[in-house]
PDB file of C-alpha atoms in Angstrom:
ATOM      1  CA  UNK A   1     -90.060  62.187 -39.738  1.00 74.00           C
ATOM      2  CA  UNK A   2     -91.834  59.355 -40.969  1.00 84.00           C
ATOM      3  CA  UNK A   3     -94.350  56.904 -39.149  1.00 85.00           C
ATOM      4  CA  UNK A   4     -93.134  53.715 -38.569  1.00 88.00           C
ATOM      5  CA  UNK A   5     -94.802  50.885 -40.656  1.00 93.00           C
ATOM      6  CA  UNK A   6     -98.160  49.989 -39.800  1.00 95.00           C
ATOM      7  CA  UNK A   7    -100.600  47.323 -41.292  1.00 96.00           C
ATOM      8  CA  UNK A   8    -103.796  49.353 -43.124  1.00 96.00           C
ATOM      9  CA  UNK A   9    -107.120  48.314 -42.860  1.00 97.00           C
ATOM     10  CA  UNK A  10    -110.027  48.806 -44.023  1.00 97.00           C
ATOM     11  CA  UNK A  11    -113.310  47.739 -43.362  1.00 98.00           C
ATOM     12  CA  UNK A  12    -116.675  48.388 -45.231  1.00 97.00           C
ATOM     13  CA  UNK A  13    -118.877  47.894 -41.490  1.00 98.00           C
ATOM     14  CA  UNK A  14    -119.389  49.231 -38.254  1.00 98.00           C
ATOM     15  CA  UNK A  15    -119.415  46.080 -37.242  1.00 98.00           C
ATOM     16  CA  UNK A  16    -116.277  44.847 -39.367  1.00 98.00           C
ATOM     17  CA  UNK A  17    -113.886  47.575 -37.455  1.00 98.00           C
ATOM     18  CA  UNK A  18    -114.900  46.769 -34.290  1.00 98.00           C
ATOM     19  CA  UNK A  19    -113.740  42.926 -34.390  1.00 98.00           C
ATOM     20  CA  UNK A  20    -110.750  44.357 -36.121  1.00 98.00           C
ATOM     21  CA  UNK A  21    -110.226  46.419 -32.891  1.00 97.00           C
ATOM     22  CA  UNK A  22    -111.344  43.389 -30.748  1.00 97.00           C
ATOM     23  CA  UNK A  23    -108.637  40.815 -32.746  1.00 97.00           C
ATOM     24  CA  UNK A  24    -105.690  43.575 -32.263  1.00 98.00           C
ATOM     25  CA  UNK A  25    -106.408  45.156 -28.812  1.00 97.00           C
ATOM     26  CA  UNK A  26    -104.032  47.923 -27.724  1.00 96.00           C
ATOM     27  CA  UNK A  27    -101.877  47.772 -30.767  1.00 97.00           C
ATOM     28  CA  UNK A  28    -104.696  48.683 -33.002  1.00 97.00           C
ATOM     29  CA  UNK A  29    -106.696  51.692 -33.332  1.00 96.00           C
ATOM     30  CA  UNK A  30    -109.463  53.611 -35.045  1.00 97.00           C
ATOM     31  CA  UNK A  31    -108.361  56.358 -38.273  1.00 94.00           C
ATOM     32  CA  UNK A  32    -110.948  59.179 -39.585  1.00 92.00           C
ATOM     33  CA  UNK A  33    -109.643  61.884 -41.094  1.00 85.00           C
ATOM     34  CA  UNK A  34    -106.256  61.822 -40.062  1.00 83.00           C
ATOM     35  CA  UNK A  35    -105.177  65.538 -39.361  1.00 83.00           C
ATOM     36  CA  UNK A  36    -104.220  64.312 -35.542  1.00 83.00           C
ATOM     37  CA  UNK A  37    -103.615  61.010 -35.668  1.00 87.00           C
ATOM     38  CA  UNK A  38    -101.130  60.953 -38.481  1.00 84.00           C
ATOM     39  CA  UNK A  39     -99.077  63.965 -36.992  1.00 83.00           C
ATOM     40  CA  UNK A  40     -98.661  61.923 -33.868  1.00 88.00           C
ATOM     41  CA  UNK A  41     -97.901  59.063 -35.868  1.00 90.00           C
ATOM     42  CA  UNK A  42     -94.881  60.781 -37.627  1.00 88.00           C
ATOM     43  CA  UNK A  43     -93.607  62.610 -34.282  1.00 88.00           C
ATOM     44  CA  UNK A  44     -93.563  58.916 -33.242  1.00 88.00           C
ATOM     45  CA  UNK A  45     -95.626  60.528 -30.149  1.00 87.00           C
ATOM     46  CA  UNK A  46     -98.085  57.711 -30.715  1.00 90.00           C
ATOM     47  CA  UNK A  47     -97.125  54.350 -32.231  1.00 93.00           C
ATOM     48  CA  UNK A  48     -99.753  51.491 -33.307  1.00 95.00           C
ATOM     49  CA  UNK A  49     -99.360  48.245 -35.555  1.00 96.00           C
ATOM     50  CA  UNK A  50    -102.628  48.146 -37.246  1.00 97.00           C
ATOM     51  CA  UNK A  51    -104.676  51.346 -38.453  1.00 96.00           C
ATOM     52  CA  UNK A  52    -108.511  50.670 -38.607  1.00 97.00           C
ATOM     53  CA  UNK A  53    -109.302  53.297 -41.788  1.00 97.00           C
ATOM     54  CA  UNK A  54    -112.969  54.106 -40.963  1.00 97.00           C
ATOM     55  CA  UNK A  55    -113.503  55.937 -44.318  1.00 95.00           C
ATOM     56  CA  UNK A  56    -115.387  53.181 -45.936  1.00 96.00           C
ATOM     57  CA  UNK A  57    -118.241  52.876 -43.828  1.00 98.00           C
ATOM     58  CA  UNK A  58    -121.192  54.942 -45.589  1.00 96.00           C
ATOM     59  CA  UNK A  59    -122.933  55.211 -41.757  1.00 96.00           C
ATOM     60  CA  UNK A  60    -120.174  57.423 -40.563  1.00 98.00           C
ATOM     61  CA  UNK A  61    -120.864  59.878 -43.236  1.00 97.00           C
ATOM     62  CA  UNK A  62    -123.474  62.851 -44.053  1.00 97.00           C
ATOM     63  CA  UNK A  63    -125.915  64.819 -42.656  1.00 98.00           C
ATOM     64  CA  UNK A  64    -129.267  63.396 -41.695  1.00 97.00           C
ATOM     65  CA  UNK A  65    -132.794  64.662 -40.551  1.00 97.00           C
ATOM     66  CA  UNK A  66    -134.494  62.391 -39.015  1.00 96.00           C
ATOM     67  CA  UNK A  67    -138.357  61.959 -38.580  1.00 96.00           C
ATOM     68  CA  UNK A  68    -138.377  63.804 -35.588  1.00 95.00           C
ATOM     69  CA  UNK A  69    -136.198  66.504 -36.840  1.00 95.00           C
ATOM     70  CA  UNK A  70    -133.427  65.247 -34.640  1.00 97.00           C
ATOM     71  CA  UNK A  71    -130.151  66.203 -37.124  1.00 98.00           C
ATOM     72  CA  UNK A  72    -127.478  63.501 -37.357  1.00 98.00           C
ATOM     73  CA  UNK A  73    -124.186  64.300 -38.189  1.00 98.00           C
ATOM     74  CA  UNK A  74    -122.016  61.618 -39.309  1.00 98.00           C
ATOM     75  CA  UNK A  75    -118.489  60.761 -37.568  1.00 98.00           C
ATOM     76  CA  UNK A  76    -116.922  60.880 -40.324  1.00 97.00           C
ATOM     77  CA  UNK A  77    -118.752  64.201 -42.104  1.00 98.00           C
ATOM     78  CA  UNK A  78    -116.080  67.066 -42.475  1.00 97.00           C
ATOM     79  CA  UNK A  79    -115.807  70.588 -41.405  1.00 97.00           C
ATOM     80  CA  UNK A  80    -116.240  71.763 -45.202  1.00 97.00           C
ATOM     81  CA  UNK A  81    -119.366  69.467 -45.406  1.00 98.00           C
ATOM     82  CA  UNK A  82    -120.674  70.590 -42.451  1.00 98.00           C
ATOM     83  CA  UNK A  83    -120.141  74.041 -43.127  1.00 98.00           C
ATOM     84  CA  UNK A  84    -121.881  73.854 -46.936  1.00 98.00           C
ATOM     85  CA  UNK A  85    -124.883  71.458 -45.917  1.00 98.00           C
ATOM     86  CA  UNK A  86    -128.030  72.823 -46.537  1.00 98.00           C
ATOM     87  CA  UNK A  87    -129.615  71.180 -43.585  1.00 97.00           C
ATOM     88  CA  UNK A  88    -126.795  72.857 -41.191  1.00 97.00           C
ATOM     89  CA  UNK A  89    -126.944  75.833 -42.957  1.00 97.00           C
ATOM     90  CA  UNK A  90    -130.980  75.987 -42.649  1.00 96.00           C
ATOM     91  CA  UNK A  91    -131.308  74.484 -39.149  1.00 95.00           C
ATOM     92  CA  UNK A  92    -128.237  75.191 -37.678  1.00 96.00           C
ATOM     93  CA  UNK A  93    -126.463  78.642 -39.318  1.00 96.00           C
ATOM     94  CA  UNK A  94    -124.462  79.605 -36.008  1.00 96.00           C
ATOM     95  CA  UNK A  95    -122.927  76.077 -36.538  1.00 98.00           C
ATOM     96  CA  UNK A  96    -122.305  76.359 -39.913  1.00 98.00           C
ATOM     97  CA  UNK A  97    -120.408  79.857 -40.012  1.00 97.00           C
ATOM     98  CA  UNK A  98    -117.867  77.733 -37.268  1.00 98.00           C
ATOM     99  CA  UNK A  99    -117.212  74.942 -39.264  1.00 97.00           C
ATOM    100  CA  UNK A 100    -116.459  77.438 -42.289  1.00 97.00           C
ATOM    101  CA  UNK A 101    -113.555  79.015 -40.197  1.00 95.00           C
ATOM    102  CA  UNK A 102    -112.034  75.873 -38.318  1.00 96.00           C
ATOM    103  CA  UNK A 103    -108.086  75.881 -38.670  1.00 92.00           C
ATOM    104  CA  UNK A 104    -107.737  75.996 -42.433  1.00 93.00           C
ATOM    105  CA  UNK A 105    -108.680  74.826 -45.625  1.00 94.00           C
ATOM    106  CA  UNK A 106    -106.665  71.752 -45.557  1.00 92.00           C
ATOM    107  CA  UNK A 107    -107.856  70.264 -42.023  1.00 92.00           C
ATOM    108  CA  UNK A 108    -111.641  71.263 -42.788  1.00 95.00           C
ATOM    109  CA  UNK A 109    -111.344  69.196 -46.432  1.00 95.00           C
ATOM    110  CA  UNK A 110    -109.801  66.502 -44.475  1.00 94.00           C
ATOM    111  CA  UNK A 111    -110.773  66.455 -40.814  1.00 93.00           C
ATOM    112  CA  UNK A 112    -113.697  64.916 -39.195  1.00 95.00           C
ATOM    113  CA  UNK A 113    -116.101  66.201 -36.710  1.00 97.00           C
ATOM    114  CA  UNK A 114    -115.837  62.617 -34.778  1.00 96.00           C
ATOM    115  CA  UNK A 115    -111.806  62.562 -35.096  1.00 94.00           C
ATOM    116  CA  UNK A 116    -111.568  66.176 -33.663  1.00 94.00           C
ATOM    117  CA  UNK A 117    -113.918  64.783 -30.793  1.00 96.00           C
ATOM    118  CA  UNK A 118    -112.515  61.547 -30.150  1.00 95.00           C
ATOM    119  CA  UNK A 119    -108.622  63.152 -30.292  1.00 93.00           C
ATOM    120  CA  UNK A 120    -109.849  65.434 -27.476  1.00 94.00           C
ATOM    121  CA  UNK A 121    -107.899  68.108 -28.164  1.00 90.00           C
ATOM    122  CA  UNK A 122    -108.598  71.030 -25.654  1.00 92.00           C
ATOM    123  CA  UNK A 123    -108.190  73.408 -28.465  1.00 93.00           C
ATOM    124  CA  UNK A 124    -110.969  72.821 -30.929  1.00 95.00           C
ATOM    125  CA  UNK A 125    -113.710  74.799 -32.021  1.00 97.00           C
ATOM    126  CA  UNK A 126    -116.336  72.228 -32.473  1.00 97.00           C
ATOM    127  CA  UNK A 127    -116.957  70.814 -28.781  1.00 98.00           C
ATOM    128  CA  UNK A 128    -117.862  74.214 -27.314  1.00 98.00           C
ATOM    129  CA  UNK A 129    -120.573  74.218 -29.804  1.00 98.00           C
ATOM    130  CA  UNK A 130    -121.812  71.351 -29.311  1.00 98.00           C
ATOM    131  CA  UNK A 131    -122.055  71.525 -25.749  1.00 98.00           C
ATOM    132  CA  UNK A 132    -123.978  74.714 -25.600  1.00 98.00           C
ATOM    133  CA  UNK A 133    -126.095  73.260 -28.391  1.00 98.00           C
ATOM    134  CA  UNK A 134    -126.830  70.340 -25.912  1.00 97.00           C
ATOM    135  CA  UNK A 135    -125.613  67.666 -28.885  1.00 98.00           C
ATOM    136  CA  UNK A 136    -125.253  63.889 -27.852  1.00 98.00           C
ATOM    137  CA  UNK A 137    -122.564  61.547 -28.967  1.00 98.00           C
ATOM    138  CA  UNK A 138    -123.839  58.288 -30.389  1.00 98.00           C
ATOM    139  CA  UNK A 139    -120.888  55.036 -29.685  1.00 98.00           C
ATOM    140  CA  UNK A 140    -120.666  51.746 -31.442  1.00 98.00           C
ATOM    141  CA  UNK A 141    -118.713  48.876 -29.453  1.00 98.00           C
ATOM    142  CA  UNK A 142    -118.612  45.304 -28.608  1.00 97.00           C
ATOM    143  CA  UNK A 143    -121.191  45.925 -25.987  1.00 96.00           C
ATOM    144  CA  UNK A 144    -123.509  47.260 -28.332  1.00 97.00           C
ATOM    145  CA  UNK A 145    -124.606  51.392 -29.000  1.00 98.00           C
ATOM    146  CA  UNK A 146    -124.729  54.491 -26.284  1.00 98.00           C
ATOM    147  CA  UNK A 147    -125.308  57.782 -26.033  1.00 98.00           C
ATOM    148  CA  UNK A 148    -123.436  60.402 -24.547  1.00 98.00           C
ATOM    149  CA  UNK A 149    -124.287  64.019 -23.792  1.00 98.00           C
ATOM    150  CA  UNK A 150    -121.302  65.840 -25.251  1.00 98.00           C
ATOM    151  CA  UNK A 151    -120.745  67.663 -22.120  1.00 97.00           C
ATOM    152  CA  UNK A 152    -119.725  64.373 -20.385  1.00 98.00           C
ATOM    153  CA  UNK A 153    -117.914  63.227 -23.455  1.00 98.00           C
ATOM    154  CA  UNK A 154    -115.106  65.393 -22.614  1.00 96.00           C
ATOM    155  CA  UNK A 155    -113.539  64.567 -19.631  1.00 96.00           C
ATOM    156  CA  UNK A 156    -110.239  66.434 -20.116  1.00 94.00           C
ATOM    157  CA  UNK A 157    -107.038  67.452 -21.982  1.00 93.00           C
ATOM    158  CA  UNK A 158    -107.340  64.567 -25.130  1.00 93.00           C
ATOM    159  CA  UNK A 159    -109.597  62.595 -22.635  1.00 96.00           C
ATOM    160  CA  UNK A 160    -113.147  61.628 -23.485  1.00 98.00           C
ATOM    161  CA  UNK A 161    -115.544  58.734 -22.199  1.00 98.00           C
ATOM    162  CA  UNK A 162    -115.257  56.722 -25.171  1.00 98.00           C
ATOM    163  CA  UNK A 163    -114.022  53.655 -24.487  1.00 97.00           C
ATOM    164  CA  UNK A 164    -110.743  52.563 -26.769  1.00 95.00           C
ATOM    165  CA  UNK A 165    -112.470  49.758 -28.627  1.00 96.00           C
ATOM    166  CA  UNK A 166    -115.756  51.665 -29.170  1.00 98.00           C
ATOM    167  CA  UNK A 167    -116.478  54.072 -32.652  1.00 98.00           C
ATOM    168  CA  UNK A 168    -117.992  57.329 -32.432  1.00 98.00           C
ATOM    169  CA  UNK A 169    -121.049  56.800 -34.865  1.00 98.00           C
ATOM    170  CA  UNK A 170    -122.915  60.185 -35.233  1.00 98.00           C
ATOM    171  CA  UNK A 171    -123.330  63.461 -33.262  1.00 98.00           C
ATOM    172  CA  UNK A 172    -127.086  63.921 -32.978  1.00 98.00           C
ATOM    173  CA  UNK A 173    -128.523  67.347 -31.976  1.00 98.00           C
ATOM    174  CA  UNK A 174    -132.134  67.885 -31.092  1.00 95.00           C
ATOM    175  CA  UNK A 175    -134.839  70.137 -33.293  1.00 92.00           C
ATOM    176  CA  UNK A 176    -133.945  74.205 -32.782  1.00 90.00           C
ATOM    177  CA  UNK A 177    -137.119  76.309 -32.403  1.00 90.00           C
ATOM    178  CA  UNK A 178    -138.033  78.891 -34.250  1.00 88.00           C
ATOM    179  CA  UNK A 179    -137.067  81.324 -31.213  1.00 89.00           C
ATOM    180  CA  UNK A 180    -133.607  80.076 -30.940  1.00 94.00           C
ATOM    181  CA  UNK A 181    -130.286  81.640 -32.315  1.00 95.00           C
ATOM    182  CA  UNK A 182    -126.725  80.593 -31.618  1.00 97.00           C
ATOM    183  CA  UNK A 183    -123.463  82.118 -32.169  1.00 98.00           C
ATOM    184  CA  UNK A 184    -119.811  81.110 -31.993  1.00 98.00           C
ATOM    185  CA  UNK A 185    -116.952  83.565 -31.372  1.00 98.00           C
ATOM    186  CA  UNK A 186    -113.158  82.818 -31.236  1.00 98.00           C
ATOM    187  CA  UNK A 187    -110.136  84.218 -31.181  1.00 97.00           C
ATOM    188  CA  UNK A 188    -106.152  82.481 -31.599  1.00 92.00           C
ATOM    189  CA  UNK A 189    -102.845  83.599 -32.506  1.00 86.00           C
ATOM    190  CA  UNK A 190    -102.441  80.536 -34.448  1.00 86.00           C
ATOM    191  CA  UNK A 191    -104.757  78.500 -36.386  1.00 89.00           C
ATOM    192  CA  UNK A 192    -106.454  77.003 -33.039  1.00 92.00           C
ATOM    193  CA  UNK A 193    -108.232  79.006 -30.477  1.00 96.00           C
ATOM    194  CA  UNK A 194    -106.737  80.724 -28.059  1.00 96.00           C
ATOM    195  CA  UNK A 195    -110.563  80.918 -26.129  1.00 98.00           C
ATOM    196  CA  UNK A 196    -113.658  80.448 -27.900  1.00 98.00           C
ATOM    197  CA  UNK A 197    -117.587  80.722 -26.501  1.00 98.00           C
ATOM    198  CA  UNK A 198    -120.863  79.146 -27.920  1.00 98.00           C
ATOM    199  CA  UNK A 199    -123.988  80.809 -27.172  1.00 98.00           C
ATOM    200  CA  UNK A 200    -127.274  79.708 -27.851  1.00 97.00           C
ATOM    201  CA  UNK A 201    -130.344  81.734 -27.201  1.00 94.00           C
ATOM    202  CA  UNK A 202    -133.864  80.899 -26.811  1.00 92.00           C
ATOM    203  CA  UNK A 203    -136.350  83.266 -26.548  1.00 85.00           C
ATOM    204  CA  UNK A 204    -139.126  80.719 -26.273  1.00 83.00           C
ATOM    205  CA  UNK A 205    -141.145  80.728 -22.935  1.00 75.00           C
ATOM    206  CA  UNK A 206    -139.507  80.507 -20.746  1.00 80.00           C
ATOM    207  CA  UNK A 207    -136.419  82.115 -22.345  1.00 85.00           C
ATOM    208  CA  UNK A 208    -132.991  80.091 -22.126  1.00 91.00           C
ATOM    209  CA  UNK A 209    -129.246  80.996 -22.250  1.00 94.00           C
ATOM    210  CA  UNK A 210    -126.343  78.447 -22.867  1.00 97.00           C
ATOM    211  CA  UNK A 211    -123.335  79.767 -23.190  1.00 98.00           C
ATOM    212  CA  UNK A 212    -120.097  77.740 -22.797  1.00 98.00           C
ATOM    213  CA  UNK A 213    -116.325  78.480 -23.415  1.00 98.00           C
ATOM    214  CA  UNK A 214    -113.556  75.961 -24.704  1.00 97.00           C
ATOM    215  CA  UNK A 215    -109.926  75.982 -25.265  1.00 96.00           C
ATOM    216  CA  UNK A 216    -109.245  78.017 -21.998  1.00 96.00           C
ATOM    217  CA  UNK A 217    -108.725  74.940 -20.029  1.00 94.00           C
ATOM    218  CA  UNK A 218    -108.887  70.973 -20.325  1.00 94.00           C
ATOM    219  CA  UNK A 219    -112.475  70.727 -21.332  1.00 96.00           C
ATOM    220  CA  UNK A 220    -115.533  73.280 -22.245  1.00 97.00           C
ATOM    221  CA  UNK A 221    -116.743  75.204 -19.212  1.00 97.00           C
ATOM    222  CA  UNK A 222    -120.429  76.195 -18.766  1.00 98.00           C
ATOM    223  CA  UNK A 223    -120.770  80.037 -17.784  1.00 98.00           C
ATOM    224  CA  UNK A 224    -123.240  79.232 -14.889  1.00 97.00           C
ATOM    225  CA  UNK A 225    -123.858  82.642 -13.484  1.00 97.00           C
ATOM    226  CA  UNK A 226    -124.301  83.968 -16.750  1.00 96.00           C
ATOM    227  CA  UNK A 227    -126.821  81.471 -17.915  1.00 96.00           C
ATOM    228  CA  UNK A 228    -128.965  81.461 -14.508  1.00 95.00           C
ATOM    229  CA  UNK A 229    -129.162  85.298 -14.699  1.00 93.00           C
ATOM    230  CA  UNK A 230    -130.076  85.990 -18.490  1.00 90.00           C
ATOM    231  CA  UNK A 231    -132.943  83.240 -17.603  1.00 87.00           C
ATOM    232  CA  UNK A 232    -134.610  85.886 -15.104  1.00 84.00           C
ATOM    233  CA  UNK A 233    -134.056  88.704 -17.537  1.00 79.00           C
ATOM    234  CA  UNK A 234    -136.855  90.443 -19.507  1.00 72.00           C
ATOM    235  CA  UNK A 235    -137.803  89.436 -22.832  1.00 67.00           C
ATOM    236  CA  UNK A 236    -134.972  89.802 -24.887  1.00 63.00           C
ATOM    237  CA  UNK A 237    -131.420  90.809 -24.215  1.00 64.00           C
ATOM    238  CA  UNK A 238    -132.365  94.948 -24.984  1.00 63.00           C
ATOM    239  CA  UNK A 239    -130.419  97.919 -22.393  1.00 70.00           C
ATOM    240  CA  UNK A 240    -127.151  98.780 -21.345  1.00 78.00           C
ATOM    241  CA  UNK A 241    -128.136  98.146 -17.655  1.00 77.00           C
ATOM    242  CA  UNK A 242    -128.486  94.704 -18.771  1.00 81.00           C
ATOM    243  CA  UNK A 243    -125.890  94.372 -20.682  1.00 86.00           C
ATOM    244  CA  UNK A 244    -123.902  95.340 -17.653  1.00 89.00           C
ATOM    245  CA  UNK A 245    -125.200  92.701 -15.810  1.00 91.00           C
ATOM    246  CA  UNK A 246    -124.239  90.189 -18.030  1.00 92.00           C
ATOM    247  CA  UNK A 247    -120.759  91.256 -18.503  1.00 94.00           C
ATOM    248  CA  UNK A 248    -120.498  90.807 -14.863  1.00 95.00           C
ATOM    249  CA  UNK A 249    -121.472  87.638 -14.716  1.00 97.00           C
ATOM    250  CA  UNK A 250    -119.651  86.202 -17.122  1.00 97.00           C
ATOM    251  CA  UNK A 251    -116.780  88.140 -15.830  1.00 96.00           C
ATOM    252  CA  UNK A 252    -117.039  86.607 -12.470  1.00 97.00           C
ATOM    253  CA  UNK A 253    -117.622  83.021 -14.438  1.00 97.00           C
ATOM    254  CA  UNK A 254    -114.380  83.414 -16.254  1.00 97.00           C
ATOM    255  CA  UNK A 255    -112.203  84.423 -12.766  1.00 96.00           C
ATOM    256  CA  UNK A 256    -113.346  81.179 -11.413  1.00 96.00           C
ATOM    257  CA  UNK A 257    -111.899  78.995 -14.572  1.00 96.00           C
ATOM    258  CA  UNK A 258    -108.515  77.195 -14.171  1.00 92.00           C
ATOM    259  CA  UNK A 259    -106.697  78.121 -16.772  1.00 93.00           C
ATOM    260  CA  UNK A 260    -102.812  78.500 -17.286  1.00 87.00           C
ATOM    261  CA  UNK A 261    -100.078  80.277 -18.944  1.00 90.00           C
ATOM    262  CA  UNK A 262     -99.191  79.067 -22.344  1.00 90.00           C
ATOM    263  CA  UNK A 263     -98.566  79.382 -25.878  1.00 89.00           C
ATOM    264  CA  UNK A 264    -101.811  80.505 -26.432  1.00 92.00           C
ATOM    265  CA  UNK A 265    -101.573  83.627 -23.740  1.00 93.00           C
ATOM    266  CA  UNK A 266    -101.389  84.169 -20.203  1.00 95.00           C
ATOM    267  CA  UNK A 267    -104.167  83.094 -18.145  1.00 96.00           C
ATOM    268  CA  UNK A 268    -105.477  86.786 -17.248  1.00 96.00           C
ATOM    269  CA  UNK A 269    -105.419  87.714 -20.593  1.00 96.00           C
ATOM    270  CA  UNK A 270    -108.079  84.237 -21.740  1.00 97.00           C
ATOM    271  CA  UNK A 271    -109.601  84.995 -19.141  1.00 97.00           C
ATOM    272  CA  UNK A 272    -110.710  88.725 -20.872  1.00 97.00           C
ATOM    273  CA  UNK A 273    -111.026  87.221 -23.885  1.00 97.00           C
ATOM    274  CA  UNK A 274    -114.090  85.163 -22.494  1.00 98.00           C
ATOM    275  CA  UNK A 275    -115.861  88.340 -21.451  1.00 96.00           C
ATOM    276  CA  UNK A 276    -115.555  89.923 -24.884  1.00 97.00           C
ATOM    277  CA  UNK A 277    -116.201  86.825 -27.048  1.00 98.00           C
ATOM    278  CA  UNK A 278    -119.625  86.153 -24.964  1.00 97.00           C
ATOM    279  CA  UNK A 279    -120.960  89.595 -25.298  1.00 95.00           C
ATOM    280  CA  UNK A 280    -119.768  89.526 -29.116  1.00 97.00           C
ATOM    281  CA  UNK A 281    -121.580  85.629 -29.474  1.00 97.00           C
ATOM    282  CA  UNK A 282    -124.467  87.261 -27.465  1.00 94.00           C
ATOM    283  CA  UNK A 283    -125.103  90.151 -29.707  1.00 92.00           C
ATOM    284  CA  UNK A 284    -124.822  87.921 -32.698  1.00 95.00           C
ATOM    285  CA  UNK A 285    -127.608  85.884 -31.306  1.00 91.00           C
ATOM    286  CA  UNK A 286    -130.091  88.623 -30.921  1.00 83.00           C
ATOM    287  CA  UNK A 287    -132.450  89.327 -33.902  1.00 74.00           C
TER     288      UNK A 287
END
C-alpha cells in the first residue's frame, strides 16, 4: 500500500518546525527517521496532511560532551552512529554494543534514537537502557524547553509525556564513574525483543544496582527487589550464595510484572526470560 499524499516540509530550525506544528495542529506532525512513522503511514494506520521532516536541523544530530561531561545524544543521531561513536564507545560501551544489534542494518542506518522514543513502541531496545542508565529527555515546544527523566517519559504502550506539538531535542545522560559497568541483554524471535534487561553497576561507595526490563509489558519495569538487595551486598557481586539471592529476587520481581500472551511468547515463558537475561547482563557487568 501506499501513503496517501501528504505536503513535505522541511525546516532548517527548532524553532521553524515548531510554528509549522503550531500553523497545522492535529493534521501535522513531526518525521525523524522514518522506520515507524512511514510504515503506519502506508498501512494507512496513521494518516496526516503535512509531514514536518526534522532531518535538517544540525541540533538534532551527533554526539556531544559537554563541559561537565554530561553526554548529549542528538534526536536525530542513529543507532549505527551511536553504536560507532567514539565518545559512546569510550564512555558508554554497554550502550554501544546495544545500538550495534538493534533490529537490523536497515532500521539502525535509518532510525533515530528520538523517533524510536517518541513512537513509544513497547518493544525497543533503547528505552530499557536508558532508564537504568538514569538518561533524561530534553523537549522543545511552544512553551519553551523541559526535561524529562526517561523513566517518566514512557507512560505506556506508544504513549510518552511528550506533548504532540513539542520535539524531542537530545537524550542527555550524566558522567559514568570509573566504578561503573552496564550491560544489555535481549532476546526475540523476530527482529524486536521478546524481553530485554539493562543493568548498570556501580561499585563506587556506596555500591549501586539498576537493573530494568522492557518489552515484557507497556513500558520498562524497574526490578526493585533486586536493586534494593544487591545495594546491601558485599563488595562486588562474587559467590554462588549470592548469586542465589539475586536470582530470587529478580525472580520474584518478574512474577509481579503484568505481562500477556502474545506474538512474542506466553507470559510465563517472558517472565523466565527476565531471570536469565539479568543474571547474563549482571555477569557482563562485573570486571
Amino acid at each position: 500500500m501506499r501513503a496517501k499524499r501528504f505536503f513535505l516540509h522541511r525546516p532548517h530550525s527548532i524553532d521553524e518546525a515548531i510554528a509549522l506544528k503550531t500553523r497545522h495542529g492535529d493534521a501535522a506532525t513531526f518525521h525523524a527517521g522514518g522506520t515507524e512513522l512511514l510504515v503506519a503511514l502506508k498501512a494507512h494506520v496513521l494518516r496526516y496532511e503535512h509531514v514536518i521532516d526534522l532531518k535538517q536541523i544540525g541540533e538534532l544530530k551527533g554526539v556531544r560532551l559537554n563541559s561537565d561531561d554530561t553526554i548529549s545524544i542528538g534526536a536525530l543521531t542513529t543507532h549505527d552512529r551511536i553504536a560507532n561513536d567514539p565518545i559512546v564507545r569510550d564512555c558508554l560501551p554497554g550502550y554501544a554494543e546495544l545500538s550495534e544489534h538493534v533490529a537490523n542494518i536497515r532500521v539502525r542506518i535509518a532510525g533515530t534514537l528520538g523517533g524510536v522514543l517518541c513512537f513509544g513502541e513497547p518493544h525497543a531496545d533503547a528505552p530499557t537502557m536508558l532508564c537504568a542508565l538514569d538518561a533524561w529527555v530534553v523537549l522543545a515546544g511552544p512553551d519553551g524547553r523541559r526535561e524529562i527523566p526517561s523513566r517518566d517519559f514512557h507512560l505506556g504502550e506508544f504513549t510518552t509525556a511528550r506533548d504532540d506539538h513539542e520535539i524531542l531535542v537530545s537524550i542527555d545522560i550524566a558522567p559514568q564513574s570509573a566504578g561503573t559497568r552496564s550491560a544489555y541483554r535481549a532476546f526475540g524471535h523476530t527482529e524486536r525483543p521478546a524481553v530485554g534487561v539493562a543493568a548498570v553497576w556501580s561499585t563506587d561507595n556506596p555500591q549501586r544496582l539498576s537493573l530494568w526490563v522492557g518489552a515484557i509489558s507497556a513500558r520498562p519495569t524497574r526490578l526493585e527487589r533486586a536493586e534494593e538487595l544487591a545495594a546491601g551486598l558485599p563488595a562486588g557481586l562474587g559467590g554462588e550464595e549470592t548469586w542465589d539471592r539475586l536470582r530470587h529476587a529478580v525472580a520474584a520481581d518478574a512474577a509481579s510484572i503484568d505481562a500477556h500472551d502474545d506474538l512474542h511468547g506466553g507470559a510465563d515463558y517472558k517472565r523466565h526470560l527476565v531471570s536469565v537475561l539479568a543474571e547474563r547482563a549482571l555477569k557482563a557487568c562485573m570486571p
